[in-house]
mmCIF file of N, CA and C in Angstrom:
data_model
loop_
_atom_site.group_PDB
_atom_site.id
_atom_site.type_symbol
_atom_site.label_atom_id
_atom_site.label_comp_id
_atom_site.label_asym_id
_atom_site.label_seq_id
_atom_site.Cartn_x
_atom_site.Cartn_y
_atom_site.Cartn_z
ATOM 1 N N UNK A 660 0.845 -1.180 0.000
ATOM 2 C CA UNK A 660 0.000 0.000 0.000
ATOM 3 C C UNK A 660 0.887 1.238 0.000
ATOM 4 N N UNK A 661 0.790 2.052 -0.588
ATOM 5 C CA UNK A 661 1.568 3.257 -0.900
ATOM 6 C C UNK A 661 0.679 4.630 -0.503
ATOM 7 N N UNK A 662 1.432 5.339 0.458
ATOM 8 C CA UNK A 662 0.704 6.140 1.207
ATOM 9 C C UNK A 662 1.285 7.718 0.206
ATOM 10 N N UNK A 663 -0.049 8.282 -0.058
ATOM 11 C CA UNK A 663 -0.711 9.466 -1.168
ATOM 12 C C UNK A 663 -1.162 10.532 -0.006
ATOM 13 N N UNK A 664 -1.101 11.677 -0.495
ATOM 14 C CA UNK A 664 -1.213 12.920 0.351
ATOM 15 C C UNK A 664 -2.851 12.865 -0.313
ATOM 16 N N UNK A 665 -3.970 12.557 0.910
ATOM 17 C CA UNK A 665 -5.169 12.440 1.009
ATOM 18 C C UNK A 665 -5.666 11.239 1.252
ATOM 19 N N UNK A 666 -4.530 10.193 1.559
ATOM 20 C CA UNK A 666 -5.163 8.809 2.065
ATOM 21 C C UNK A 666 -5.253 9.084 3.215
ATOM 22 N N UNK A 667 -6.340 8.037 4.091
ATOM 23 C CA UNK A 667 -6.529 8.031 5.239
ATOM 24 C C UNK A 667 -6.557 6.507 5.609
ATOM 25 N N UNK A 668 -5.679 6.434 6.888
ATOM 26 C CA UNK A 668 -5.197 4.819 7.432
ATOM 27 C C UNK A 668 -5.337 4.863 8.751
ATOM 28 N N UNK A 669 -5.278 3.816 9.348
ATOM 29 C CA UNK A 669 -5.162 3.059 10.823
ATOM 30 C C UNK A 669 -3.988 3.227 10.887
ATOM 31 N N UNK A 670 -3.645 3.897 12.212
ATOM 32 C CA UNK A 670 -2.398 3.744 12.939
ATOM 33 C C UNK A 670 -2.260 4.057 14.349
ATOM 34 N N UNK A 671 -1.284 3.796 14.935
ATOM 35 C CA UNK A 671 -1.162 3.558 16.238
ATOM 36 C C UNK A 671 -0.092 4.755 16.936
ATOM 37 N N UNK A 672 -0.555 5.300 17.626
ATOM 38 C CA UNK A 672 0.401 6.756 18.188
ATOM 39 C C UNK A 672 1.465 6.030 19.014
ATOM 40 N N UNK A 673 2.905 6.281 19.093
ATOM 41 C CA UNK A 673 3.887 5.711 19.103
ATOM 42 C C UNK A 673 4.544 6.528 20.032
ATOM 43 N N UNK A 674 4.295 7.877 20.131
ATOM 44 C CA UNK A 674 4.949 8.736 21.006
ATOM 45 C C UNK A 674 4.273 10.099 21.261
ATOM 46 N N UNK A 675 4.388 10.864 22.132
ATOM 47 C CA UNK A 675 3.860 11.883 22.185
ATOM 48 C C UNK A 675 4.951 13.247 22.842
ATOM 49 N N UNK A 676 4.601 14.015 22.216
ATOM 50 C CA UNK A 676 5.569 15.300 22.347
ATOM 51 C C UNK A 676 4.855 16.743 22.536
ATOM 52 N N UNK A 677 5.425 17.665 22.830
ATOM 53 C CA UNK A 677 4.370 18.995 23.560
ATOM 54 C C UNK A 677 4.335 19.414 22.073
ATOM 55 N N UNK A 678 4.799 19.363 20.886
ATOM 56 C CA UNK A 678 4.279 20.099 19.632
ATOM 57 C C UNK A 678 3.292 18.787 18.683
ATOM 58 N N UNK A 679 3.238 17.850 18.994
ATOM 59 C CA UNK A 679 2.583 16.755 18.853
ATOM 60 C C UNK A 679 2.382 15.071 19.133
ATOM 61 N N UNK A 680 2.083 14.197 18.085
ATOM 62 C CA UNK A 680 1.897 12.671 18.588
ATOM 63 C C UNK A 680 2.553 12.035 17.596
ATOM 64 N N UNK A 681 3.750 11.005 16.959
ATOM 65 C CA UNK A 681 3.636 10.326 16.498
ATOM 66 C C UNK A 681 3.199 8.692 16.317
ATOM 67 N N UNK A 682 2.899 8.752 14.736
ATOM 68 C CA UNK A 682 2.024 7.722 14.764
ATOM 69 C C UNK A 682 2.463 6.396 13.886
ATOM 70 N N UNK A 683 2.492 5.351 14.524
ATOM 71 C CA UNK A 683 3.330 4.162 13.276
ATOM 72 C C UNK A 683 2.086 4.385 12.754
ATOM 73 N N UNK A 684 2.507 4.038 11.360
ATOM 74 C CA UNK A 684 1.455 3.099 10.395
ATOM 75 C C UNK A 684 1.954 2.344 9.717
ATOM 76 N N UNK A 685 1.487 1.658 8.630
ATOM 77 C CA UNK A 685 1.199 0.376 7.929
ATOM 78 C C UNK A 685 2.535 -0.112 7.089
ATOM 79 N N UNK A 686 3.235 -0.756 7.100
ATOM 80 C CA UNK A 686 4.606 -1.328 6.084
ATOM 81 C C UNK A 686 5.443 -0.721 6.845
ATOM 82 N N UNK A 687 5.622 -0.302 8.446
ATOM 83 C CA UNK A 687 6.588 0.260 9.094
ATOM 84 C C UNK A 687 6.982 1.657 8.836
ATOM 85 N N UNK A 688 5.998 2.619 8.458
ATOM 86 C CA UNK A 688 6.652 4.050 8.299
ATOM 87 C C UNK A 688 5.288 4.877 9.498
ATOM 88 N N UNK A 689 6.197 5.637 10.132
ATOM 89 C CA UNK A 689 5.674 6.531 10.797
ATOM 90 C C UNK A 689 5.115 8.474 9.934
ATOM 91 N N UNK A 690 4.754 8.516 10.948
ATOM 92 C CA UNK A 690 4.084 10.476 10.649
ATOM 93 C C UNK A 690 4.113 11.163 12.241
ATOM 94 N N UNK A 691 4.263 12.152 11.503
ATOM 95 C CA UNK A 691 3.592 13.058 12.684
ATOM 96 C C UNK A 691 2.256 13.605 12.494
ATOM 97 N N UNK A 692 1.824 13.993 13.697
ATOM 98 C CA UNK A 692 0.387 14.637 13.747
ATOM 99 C C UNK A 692 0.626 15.847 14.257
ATOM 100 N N UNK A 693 0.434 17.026 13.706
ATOM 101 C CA UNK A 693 1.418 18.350 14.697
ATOM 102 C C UNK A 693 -0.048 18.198 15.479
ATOM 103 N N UNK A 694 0.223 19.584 16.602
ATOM 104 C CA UNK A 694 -0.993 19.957 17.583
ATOM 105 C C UNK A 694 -2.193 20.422 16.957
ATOM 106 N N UNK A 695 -2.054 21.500 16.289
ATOM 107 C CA UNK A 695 -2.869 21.858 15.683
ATOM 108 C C UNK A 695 -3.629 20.793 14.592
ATOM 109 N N UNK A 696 -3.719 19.637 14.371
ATOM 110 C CA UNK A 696 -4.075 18.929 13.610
ATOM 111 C C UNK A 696 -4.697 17.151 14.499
ATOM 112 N N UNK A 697 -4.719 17.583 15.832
ATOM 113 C CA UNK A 697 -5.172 16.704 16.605
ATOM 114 C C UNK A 697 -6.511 16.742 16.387
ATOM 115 N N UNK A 698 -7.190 18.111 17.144
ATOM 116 C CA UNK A 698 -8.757 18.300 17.189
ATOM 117 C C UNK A 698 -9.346 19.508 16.829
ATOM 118 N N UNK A 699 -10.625 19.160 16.588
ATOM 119 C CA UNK A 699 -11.361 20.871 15.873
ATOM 120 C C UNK A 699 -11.182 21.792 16.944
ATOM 121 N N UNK A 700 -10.722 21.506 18.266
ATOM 122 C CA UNK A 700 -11.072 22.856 19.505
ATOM 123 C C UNK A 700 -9.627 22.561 19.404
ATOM 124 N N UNK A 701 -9.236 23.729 20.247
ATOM 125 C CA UNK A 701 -7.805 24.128 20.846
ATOM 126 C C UNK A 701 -7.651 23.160 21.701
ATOM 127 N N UNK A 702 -6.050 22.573 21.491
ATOM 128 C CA UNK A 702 -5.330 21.917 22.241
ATOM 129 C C UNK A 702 -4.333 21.930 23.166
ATOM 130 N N UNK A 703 -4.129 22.365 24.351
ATOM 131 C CA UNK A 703 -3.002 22.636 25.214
ATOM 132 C C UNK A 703 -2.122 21.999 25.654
ATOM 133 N N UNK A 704 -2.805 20.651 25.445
ATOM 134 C CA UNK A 704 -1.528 19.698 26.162
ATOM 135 C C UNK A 704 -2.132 18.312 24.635
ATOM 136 N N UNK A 705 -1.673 17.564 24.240
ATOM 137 C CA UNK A 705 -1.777 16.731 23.358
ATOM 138 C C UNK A 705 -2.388 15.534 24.406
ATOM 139 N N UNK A 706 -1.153 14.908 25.822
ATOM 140 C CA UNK A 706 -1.981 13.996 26.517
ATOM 141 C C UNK A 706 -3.243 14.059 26.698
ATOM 142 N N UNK A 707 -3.958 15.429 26.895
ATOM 143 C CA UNK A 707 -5.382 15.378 27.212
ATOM 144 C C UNK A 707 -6.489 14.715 26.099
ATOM 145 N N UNK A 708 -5.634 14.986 24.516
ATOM 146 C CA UNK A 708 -6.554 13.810 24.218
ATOM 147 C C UNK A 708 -6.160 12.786 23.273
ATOM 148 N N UNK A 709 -4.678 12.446 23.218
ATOM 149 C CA UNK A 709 -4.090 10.860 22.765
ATOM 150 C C UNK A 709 -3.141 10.278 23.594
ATOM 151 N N UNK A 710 -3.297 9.217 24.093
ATOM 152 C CA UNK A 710 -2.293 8.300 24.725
ATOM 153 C C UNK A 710 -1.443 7.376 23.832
ATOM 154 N N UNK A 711 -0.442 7.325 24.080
ATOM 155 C CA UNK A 711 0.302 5.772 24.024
ATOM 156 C C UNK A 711 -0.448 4.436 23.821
ATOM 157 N N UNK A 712 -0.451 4.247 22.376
ATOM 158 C CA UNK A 712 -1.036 2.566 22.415
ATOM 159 C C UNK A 712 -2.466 2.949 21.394
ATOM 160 N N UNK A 713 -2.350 4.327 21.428
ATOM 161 C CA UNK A 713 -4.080 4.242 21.050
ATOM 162 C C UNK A 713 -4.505 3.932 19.378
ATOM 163 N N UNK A 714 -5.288 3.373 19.020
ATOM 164 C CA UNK A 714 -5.190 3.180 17.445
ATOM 165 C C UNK A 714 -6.120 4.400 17.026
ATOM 166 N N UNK A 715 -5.867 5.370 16.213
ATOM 167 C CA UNK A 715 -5.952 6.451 15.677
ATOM 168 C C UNK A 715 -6.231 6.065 13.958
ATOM 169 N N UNK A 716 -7.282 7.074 13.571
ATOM 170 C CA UNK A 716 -7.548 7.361 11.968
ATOM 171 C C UNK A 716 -6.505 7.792 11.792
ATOM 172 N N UNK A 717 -6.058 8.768 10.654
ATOM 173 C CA UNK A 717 -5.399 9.587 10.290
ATOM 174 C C UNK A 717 -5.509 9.851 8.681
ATOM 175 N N UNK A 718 -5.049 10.878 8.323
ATOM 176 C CA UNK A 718 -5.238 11.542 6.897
ATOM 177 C C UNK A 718 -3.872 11.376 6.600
ATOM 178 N N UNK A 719 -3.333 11.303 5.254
ATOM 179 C CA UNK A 719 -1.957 11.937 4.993
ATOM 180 C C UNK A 719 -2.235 13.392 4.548
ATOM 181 N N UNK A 720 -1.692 14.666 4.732
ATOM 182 C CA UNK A 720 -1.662 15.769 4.592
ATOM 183 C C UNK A 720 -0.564 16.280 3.613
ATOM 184 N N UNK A 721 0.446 15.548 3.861
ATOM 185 C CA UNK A 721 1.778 16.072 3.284
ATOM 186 C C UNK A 721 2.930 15.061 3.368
ATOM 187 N N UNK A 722 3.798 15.422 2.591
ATOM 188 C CA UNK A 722 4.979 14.373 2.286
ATOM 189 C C UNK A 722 5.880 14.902 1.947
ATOM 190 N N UNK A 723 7.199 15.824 3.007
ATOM 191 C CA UNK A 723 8.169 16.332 2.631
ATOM 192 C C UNK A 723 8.967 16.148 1.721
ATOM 193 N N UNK A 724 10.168 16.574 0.914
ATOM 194 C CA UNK A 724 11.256 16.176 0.097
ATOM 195 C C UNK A 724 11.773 15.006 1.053
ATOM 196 N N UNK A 725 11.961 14.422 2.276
ATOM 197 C CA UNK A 725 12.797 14.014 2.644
ATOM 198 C C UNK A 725 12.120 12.150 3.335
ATOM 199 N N UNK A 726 10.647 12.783 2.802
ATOM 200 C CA UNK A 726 9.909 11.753 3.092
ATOM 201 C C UNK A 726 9.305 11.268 4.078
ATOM 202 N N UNK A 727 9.160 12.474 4.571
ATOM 203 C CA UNK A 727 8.502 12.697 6.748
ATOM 204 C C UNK A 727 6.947 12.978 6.213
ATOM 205 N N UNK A 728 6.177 12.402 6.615
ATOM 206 C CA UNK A 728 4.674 12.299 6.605
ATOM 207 C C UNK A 728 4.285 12.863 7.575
ATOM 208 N N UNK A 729 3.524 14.019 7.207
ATOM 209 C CA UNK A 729 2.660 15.110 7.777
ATOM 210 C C UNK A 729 0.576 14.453 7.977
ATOM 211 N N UNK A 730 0.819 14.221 9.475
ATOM 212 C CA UNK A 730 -0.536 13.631 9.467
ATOM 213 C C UNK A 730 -1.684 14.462 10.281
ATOM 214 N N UNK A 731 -2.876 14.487 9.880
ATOM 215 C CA UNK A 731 -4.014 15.161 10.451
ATOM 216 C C UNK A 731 -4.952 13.960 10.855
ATOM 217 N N UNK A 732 -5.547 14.340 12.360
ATOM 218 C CA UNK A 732 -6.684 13.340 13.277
ATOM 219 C C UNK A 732 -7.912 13.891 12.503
ATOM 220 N N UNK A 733 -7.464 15.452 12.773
ATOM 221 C CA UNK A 733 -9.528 16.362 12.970
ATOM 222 C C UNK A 733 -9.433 16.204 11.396
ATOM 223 N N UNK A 734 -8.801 15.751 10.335
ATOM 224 C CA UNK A 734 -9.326 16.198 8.976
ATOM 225 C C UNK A 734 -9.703 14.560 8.373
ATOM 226 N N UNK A 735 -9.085 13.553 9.100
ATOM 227 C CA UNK A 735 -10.019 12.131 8.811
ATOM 228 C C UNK A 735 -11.512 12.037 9.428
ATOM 229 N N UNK A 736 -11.728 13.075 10.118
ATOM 230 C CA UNK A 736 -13.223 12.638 10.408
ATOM 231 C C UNK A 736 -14.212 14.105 10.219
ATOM 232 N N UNK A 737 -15.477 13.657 10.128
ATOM 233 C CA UNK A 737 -16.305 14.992 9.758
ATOM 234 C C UNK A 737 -16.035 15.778 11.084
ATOM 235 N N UNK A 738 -16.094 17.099 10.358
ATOM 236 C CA UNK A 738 -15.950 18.521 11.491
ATOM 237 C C UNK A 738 -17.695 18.887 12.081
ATOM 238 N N UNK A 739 -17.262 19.223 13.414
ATOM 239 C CA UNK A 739 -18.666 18.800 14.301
ATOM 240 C C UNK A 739 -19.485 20.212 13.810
ATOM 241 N N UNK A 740 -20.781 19.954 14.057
ATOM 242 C CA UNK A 740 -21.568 20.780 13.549
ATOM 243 C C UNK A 740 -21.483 21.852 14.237
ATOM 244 N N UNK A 741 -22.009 22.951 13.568
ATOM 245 C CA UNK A 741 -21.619 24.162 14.134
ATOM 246 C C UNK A 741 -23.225 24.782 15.143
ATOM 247 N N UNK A 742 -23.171 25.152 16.366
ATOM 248 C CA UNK A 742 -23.800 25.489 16.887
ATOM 249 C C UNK A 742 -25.212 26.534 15.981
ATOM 250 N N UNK A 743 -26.445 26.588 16.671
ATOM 251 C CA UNK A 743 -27.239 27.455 15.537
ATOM 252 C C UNK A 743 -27.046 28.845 15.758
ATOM 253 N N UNK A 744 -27.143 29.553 15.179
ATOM 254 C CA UNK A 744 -26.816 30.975 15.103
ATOM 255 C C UNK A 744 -24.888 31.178 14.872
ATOM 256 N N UNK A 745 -24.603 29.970 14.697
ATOM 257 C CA UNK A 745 -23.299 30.461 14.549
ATOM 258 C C UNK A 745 -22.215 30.731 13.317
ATOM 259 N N UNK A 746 -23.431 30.749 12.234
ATOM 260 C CA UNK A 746 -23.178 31.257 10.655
ATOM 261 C C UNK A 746 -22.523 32.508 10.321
ATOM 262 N N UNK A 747 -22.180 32.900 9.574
ATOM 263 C CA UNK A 747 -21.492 34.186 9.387
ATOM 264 C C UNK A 747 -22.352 35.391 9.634
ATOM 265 N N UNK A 748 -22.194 35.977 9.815
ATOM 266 C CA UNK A 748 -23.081 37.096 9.837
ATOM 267 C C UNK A 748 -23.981 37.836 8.679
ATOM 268 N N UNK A 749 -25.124 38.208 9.232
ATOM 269 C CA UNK A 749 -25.987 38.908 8.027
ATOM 270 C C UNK A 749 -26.029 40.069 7.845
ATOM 271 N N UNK A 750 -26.552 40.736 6.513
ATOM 272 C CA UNK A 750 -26.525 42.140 6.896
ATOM 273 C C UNK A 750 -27.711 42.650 7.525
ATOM 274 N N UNK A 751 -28.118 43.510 7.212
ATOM 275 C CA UNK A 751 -29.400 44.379 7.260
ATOM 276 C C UNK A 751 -30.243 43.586 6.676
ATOM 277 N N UNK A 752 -31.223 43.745 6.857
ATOM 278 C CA UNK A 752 -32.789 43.616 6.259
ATOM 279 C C UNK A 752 -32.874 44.033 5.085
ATOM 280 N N UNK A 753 -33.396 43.915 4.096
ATOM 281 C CA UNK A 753 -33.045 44.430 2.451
ATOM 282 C C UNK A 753 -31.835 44.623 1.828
ATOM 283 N N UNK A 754 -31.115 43.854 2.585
ATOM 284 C CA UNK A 754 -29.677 44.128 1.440
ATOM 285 C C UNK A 754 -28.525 45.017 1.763
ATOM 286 N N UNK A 755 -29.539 46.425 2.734
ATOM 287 C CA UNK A 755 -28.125 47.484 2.604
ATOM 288 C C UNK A 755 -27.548 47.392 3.523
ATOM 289 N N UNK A 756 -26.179 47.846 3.401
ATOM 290 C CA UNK A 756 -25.146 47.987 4.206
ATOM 291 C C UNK A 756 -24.676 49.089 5.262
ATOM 292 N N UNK A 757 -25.757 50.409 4.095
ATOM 293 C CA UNK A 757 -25.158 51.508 4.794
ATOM 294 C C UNK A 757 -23.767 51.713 4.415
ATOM 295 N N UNK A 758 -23.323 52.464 5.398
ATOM 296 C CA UNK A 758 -22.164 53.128 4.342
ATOM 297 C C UNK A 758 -20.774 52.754 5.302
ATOM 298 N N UNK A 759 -21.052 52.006 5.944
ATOM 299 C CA UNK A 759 -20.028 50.545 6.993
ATOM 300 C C UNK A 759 -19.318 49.919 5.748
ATOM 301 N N UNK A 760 -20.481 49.263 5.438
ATOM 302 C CA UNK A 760 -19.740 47.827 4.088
ATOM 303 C C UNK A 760 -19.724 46.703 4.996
ATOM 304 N N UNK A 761 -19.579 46.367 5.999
ATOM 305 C CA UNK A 761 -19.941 45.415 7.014
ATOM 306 C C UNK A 761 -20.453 45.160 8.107
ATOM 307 N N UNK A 762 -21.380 44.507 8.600
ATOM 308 C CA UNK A 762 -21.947 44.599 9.774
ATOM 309 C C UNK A 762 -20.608 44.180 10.359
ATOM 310 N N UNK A 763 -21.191 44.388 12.066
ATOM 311 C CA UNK A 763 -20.310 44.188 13.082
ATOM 312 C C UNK A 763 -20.603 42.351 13.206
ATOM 313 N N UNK A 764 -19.139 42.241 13.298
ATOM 314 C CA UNK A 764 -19.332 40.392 13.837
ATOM 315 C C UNK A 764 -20.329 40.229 14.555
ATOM 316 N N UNK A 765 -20.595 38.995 14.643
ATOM 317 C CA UNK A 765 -21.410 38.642 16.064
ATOM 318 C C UNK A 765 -20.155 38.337 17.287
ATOM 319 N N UNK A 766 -20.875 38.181 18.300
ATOM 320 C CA UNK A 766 -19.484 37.961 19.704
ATOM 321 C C UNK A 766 -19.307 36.498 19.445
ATOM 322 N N UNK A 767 -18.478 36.080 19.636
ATOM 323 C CA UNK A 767 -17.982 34.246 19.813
ATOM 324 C C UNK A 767 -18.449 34.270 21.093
ATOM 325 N N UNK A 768 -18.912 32.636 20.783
ATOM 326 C CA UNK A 768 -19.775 32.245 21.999
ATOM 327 C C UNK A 768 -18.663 31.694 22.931
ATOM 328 N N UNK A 769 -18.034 30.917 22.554
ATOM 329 C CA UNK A 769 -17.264 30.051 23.423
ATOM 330 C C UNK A 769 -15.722 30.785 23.587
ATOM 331 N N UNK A 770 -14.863 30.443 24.525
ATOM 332 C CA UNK A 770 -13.564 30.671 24.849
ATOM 333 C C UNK A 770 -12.718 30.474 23.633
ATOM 334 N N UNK A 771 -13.027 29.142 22.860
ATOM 335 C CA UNK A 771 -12.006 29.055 22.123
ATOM 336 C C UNK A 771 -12.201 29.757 20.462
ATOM 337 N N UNK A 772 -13.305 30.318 20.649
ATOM 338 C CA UNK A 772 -13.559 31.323 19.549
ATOM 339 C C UNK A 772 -13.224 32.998 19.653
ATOM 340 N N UNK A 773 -12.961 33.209 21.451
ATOM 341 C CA UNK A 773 -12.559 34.592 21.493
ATOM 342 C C UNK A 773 -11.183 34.365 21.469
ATOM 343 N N UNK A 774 -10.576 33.586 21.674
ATOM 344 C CA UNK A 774 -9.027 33.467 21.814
ATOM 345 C C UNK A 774 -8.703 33.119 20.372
ATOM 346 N N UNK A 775 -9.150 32.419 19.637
ATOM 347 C CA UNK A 775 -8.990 32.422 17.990
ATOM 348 C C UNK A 775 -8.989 33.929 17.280
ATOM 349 N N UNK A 776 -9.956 34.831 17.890
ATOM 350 C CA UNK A 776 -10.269 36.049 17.610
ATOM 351 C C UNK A 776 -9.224 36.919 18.092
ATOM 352 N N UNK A 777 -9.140 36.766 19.363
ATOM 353 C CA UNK A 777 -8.159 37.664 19.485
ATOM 354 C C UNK A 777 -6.353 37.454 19.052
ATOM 355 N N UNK A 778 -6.614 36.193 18.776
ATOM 356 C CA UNK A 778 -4.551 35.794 18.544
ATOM 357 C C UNK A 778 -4.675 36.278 16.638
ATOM 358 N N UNK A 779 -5.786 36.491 16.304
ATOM 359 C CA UNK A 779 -5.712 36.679 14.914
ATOM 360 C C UNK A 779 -5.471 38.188 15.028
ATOM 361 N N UNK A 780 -6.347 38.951 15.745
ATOM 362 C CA UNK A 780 -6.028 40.318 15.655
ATOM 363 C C UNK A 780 -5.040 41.124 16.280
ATOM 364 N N UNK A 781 -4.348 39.957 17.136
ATOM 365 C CA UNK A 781 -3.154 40.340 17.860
ATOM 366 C C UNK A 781 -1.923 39.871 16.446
ATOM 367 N N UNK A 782 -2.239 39.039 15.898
ATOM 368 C CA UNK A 782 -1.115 38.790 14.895
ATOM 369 C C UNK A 782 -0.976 39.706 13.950
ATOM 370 N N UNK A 783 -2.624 40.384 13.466
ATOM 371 C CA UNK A 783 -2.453 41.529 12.058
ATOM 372 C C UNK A 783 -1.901 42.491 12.579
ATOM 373 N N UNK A 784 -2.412 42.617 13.853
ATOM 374 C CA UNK A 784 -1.587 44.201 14.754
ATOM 375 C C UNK A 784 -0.247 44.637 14.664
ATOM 376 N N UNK A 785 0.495 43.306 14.918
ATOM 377 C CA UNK A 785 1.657 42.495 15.097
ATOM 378 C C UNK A 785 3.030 42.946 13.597
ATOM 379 N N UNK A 786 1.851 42.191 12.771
ATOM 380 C CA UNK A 786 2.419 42.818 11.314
ATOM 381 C C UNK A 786 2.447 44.222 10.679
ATOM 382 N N UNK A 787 1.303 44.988 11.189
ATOM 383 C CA UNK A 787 1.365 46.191 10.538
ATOM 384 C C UNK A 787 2.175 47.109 11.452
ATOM 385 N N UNK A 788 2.202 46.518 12.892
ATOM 386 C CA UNK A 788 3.992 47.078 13.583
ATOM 387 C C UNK A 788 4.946 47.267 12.544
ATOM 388 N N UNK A 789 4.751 45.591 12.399
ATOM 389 C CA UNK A 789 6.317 45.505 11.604
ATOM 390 C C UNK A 789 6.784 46.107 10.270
ATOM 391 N N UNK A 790 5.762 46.280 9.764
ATOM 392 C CA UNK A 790 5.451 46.938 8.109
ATOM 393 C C UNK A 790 6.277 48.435 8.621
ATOM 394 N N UNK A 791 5.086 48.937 9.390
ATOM 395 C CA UNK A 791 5.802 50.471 10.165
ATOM 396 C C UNK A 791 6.906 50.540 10.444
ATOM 397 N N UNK A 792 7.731 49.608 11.121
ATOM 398 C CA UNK A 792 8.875 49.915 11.786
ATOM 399 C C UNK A 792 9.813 49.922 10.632
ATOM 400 N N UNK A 793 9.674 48.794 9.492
ATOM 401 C CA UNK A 793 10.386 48.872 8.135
ATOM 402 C C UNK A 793 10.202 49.538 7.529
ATOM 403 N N UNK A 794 8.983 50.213 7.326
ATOM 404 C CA UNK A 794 9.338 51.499 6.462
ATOM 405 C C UNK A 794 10.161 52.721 6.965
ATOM 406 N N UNK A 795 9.699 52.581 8.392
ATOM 407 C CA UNK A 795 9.973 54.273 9.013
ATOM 408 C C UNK A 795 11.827 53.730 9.019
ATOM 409 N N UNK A 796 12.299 52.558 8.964
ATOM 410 C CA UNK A 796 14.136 52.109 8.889
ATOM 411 C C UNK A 796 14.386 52.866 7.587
ATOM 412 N N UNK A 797 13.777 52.133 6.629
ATOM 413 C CA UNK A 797 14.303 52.607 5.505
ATOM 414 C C UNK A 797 14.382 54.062 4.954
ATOM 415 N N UNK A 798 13.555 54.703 5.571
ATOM 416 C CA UNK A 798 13.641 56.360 5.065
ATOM 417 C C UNK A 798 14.852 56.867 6.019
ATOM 418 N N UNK A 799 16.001 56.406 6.705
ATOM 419 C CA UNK A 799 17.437 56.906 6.895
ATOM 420 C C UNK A 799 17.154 57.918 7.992
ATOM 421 N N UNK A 800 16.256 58.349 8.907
ATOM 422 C CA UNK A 800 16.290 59.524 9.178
ATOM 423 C C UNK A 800 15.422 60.733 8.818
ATOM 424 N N UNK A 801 15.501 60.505 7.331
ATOM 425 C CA UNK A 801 14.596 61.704 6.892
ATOM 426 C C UNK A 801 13.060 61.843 7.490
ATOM 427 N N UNK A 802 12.502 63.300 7.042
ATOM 428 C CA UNK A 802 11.466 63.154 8.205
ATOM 429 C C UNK A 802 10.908 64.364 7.407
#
């Protein structure tokens, strides 16, 4: 069996590490599963939800130049339904926008949707620092 970036196999987690789990699979070749690719919610510690021994789905995701298999848990199985009301947002009533162009989000219900929210807007913040600080380098002084 020859493992393809989008197969999904049985395998057995082999080790576990604070950036993820590896996992044997089938004809003796292992993968990793990074953290982010364990479960649909945020993960803090990996033990909290794979042990040693456990037989695990898995996806292939990726397949380096060097031949290290990149594996995903949450993308071999369907993603859980999304709470009701928790669709994107609508606009107005008839269409308009007004002169916004977007309504205001709705609030995230849960913890791990304000902390998704906020590490995203802490990251764009983050960048347009950095944009600033490189431009204002490159003009030498001048002012």
């Amino acid at each position: 069996m020859e493992f393809g970036v989008g197969s999904v196999v049985e395998g057995k987690v082999t080790g576990i590490t604070k950036f993820g789990a590896f996992v044997a699979l089938p004809e003796g070749k292992s993968g990793l599963v990074h953290i982010s690719e364990i479960a649909y919610s945020y993960v803090n510690d990996v033990k909290d939800h794979l042990k040693e021994g456990q037989e695990v789905k898995v996806k292939v995701i990726g397949i380096d130049e060097n031949g290290r298999i990149n594996l995903s848990i949450k993308k071999a199985m369907d993603p859980p339904p999304r709470p009701a009301g928790q669709g994107r947002p609508m606009g107005r009533p008839g269409g308009s926008q007004g002169f916004r162009g977007k309504s205001a989000p709705a609030e995230p219900a849960t913890f791990e949707d304000r902390l998704k929210q906020f590490m995203a807007a802490s990251d764009s913040k983050l960048s347009e620092m950095r944009q600033a600080e490189r431009r204002n380098s490159r003009r030498g002084g001048r002012k």
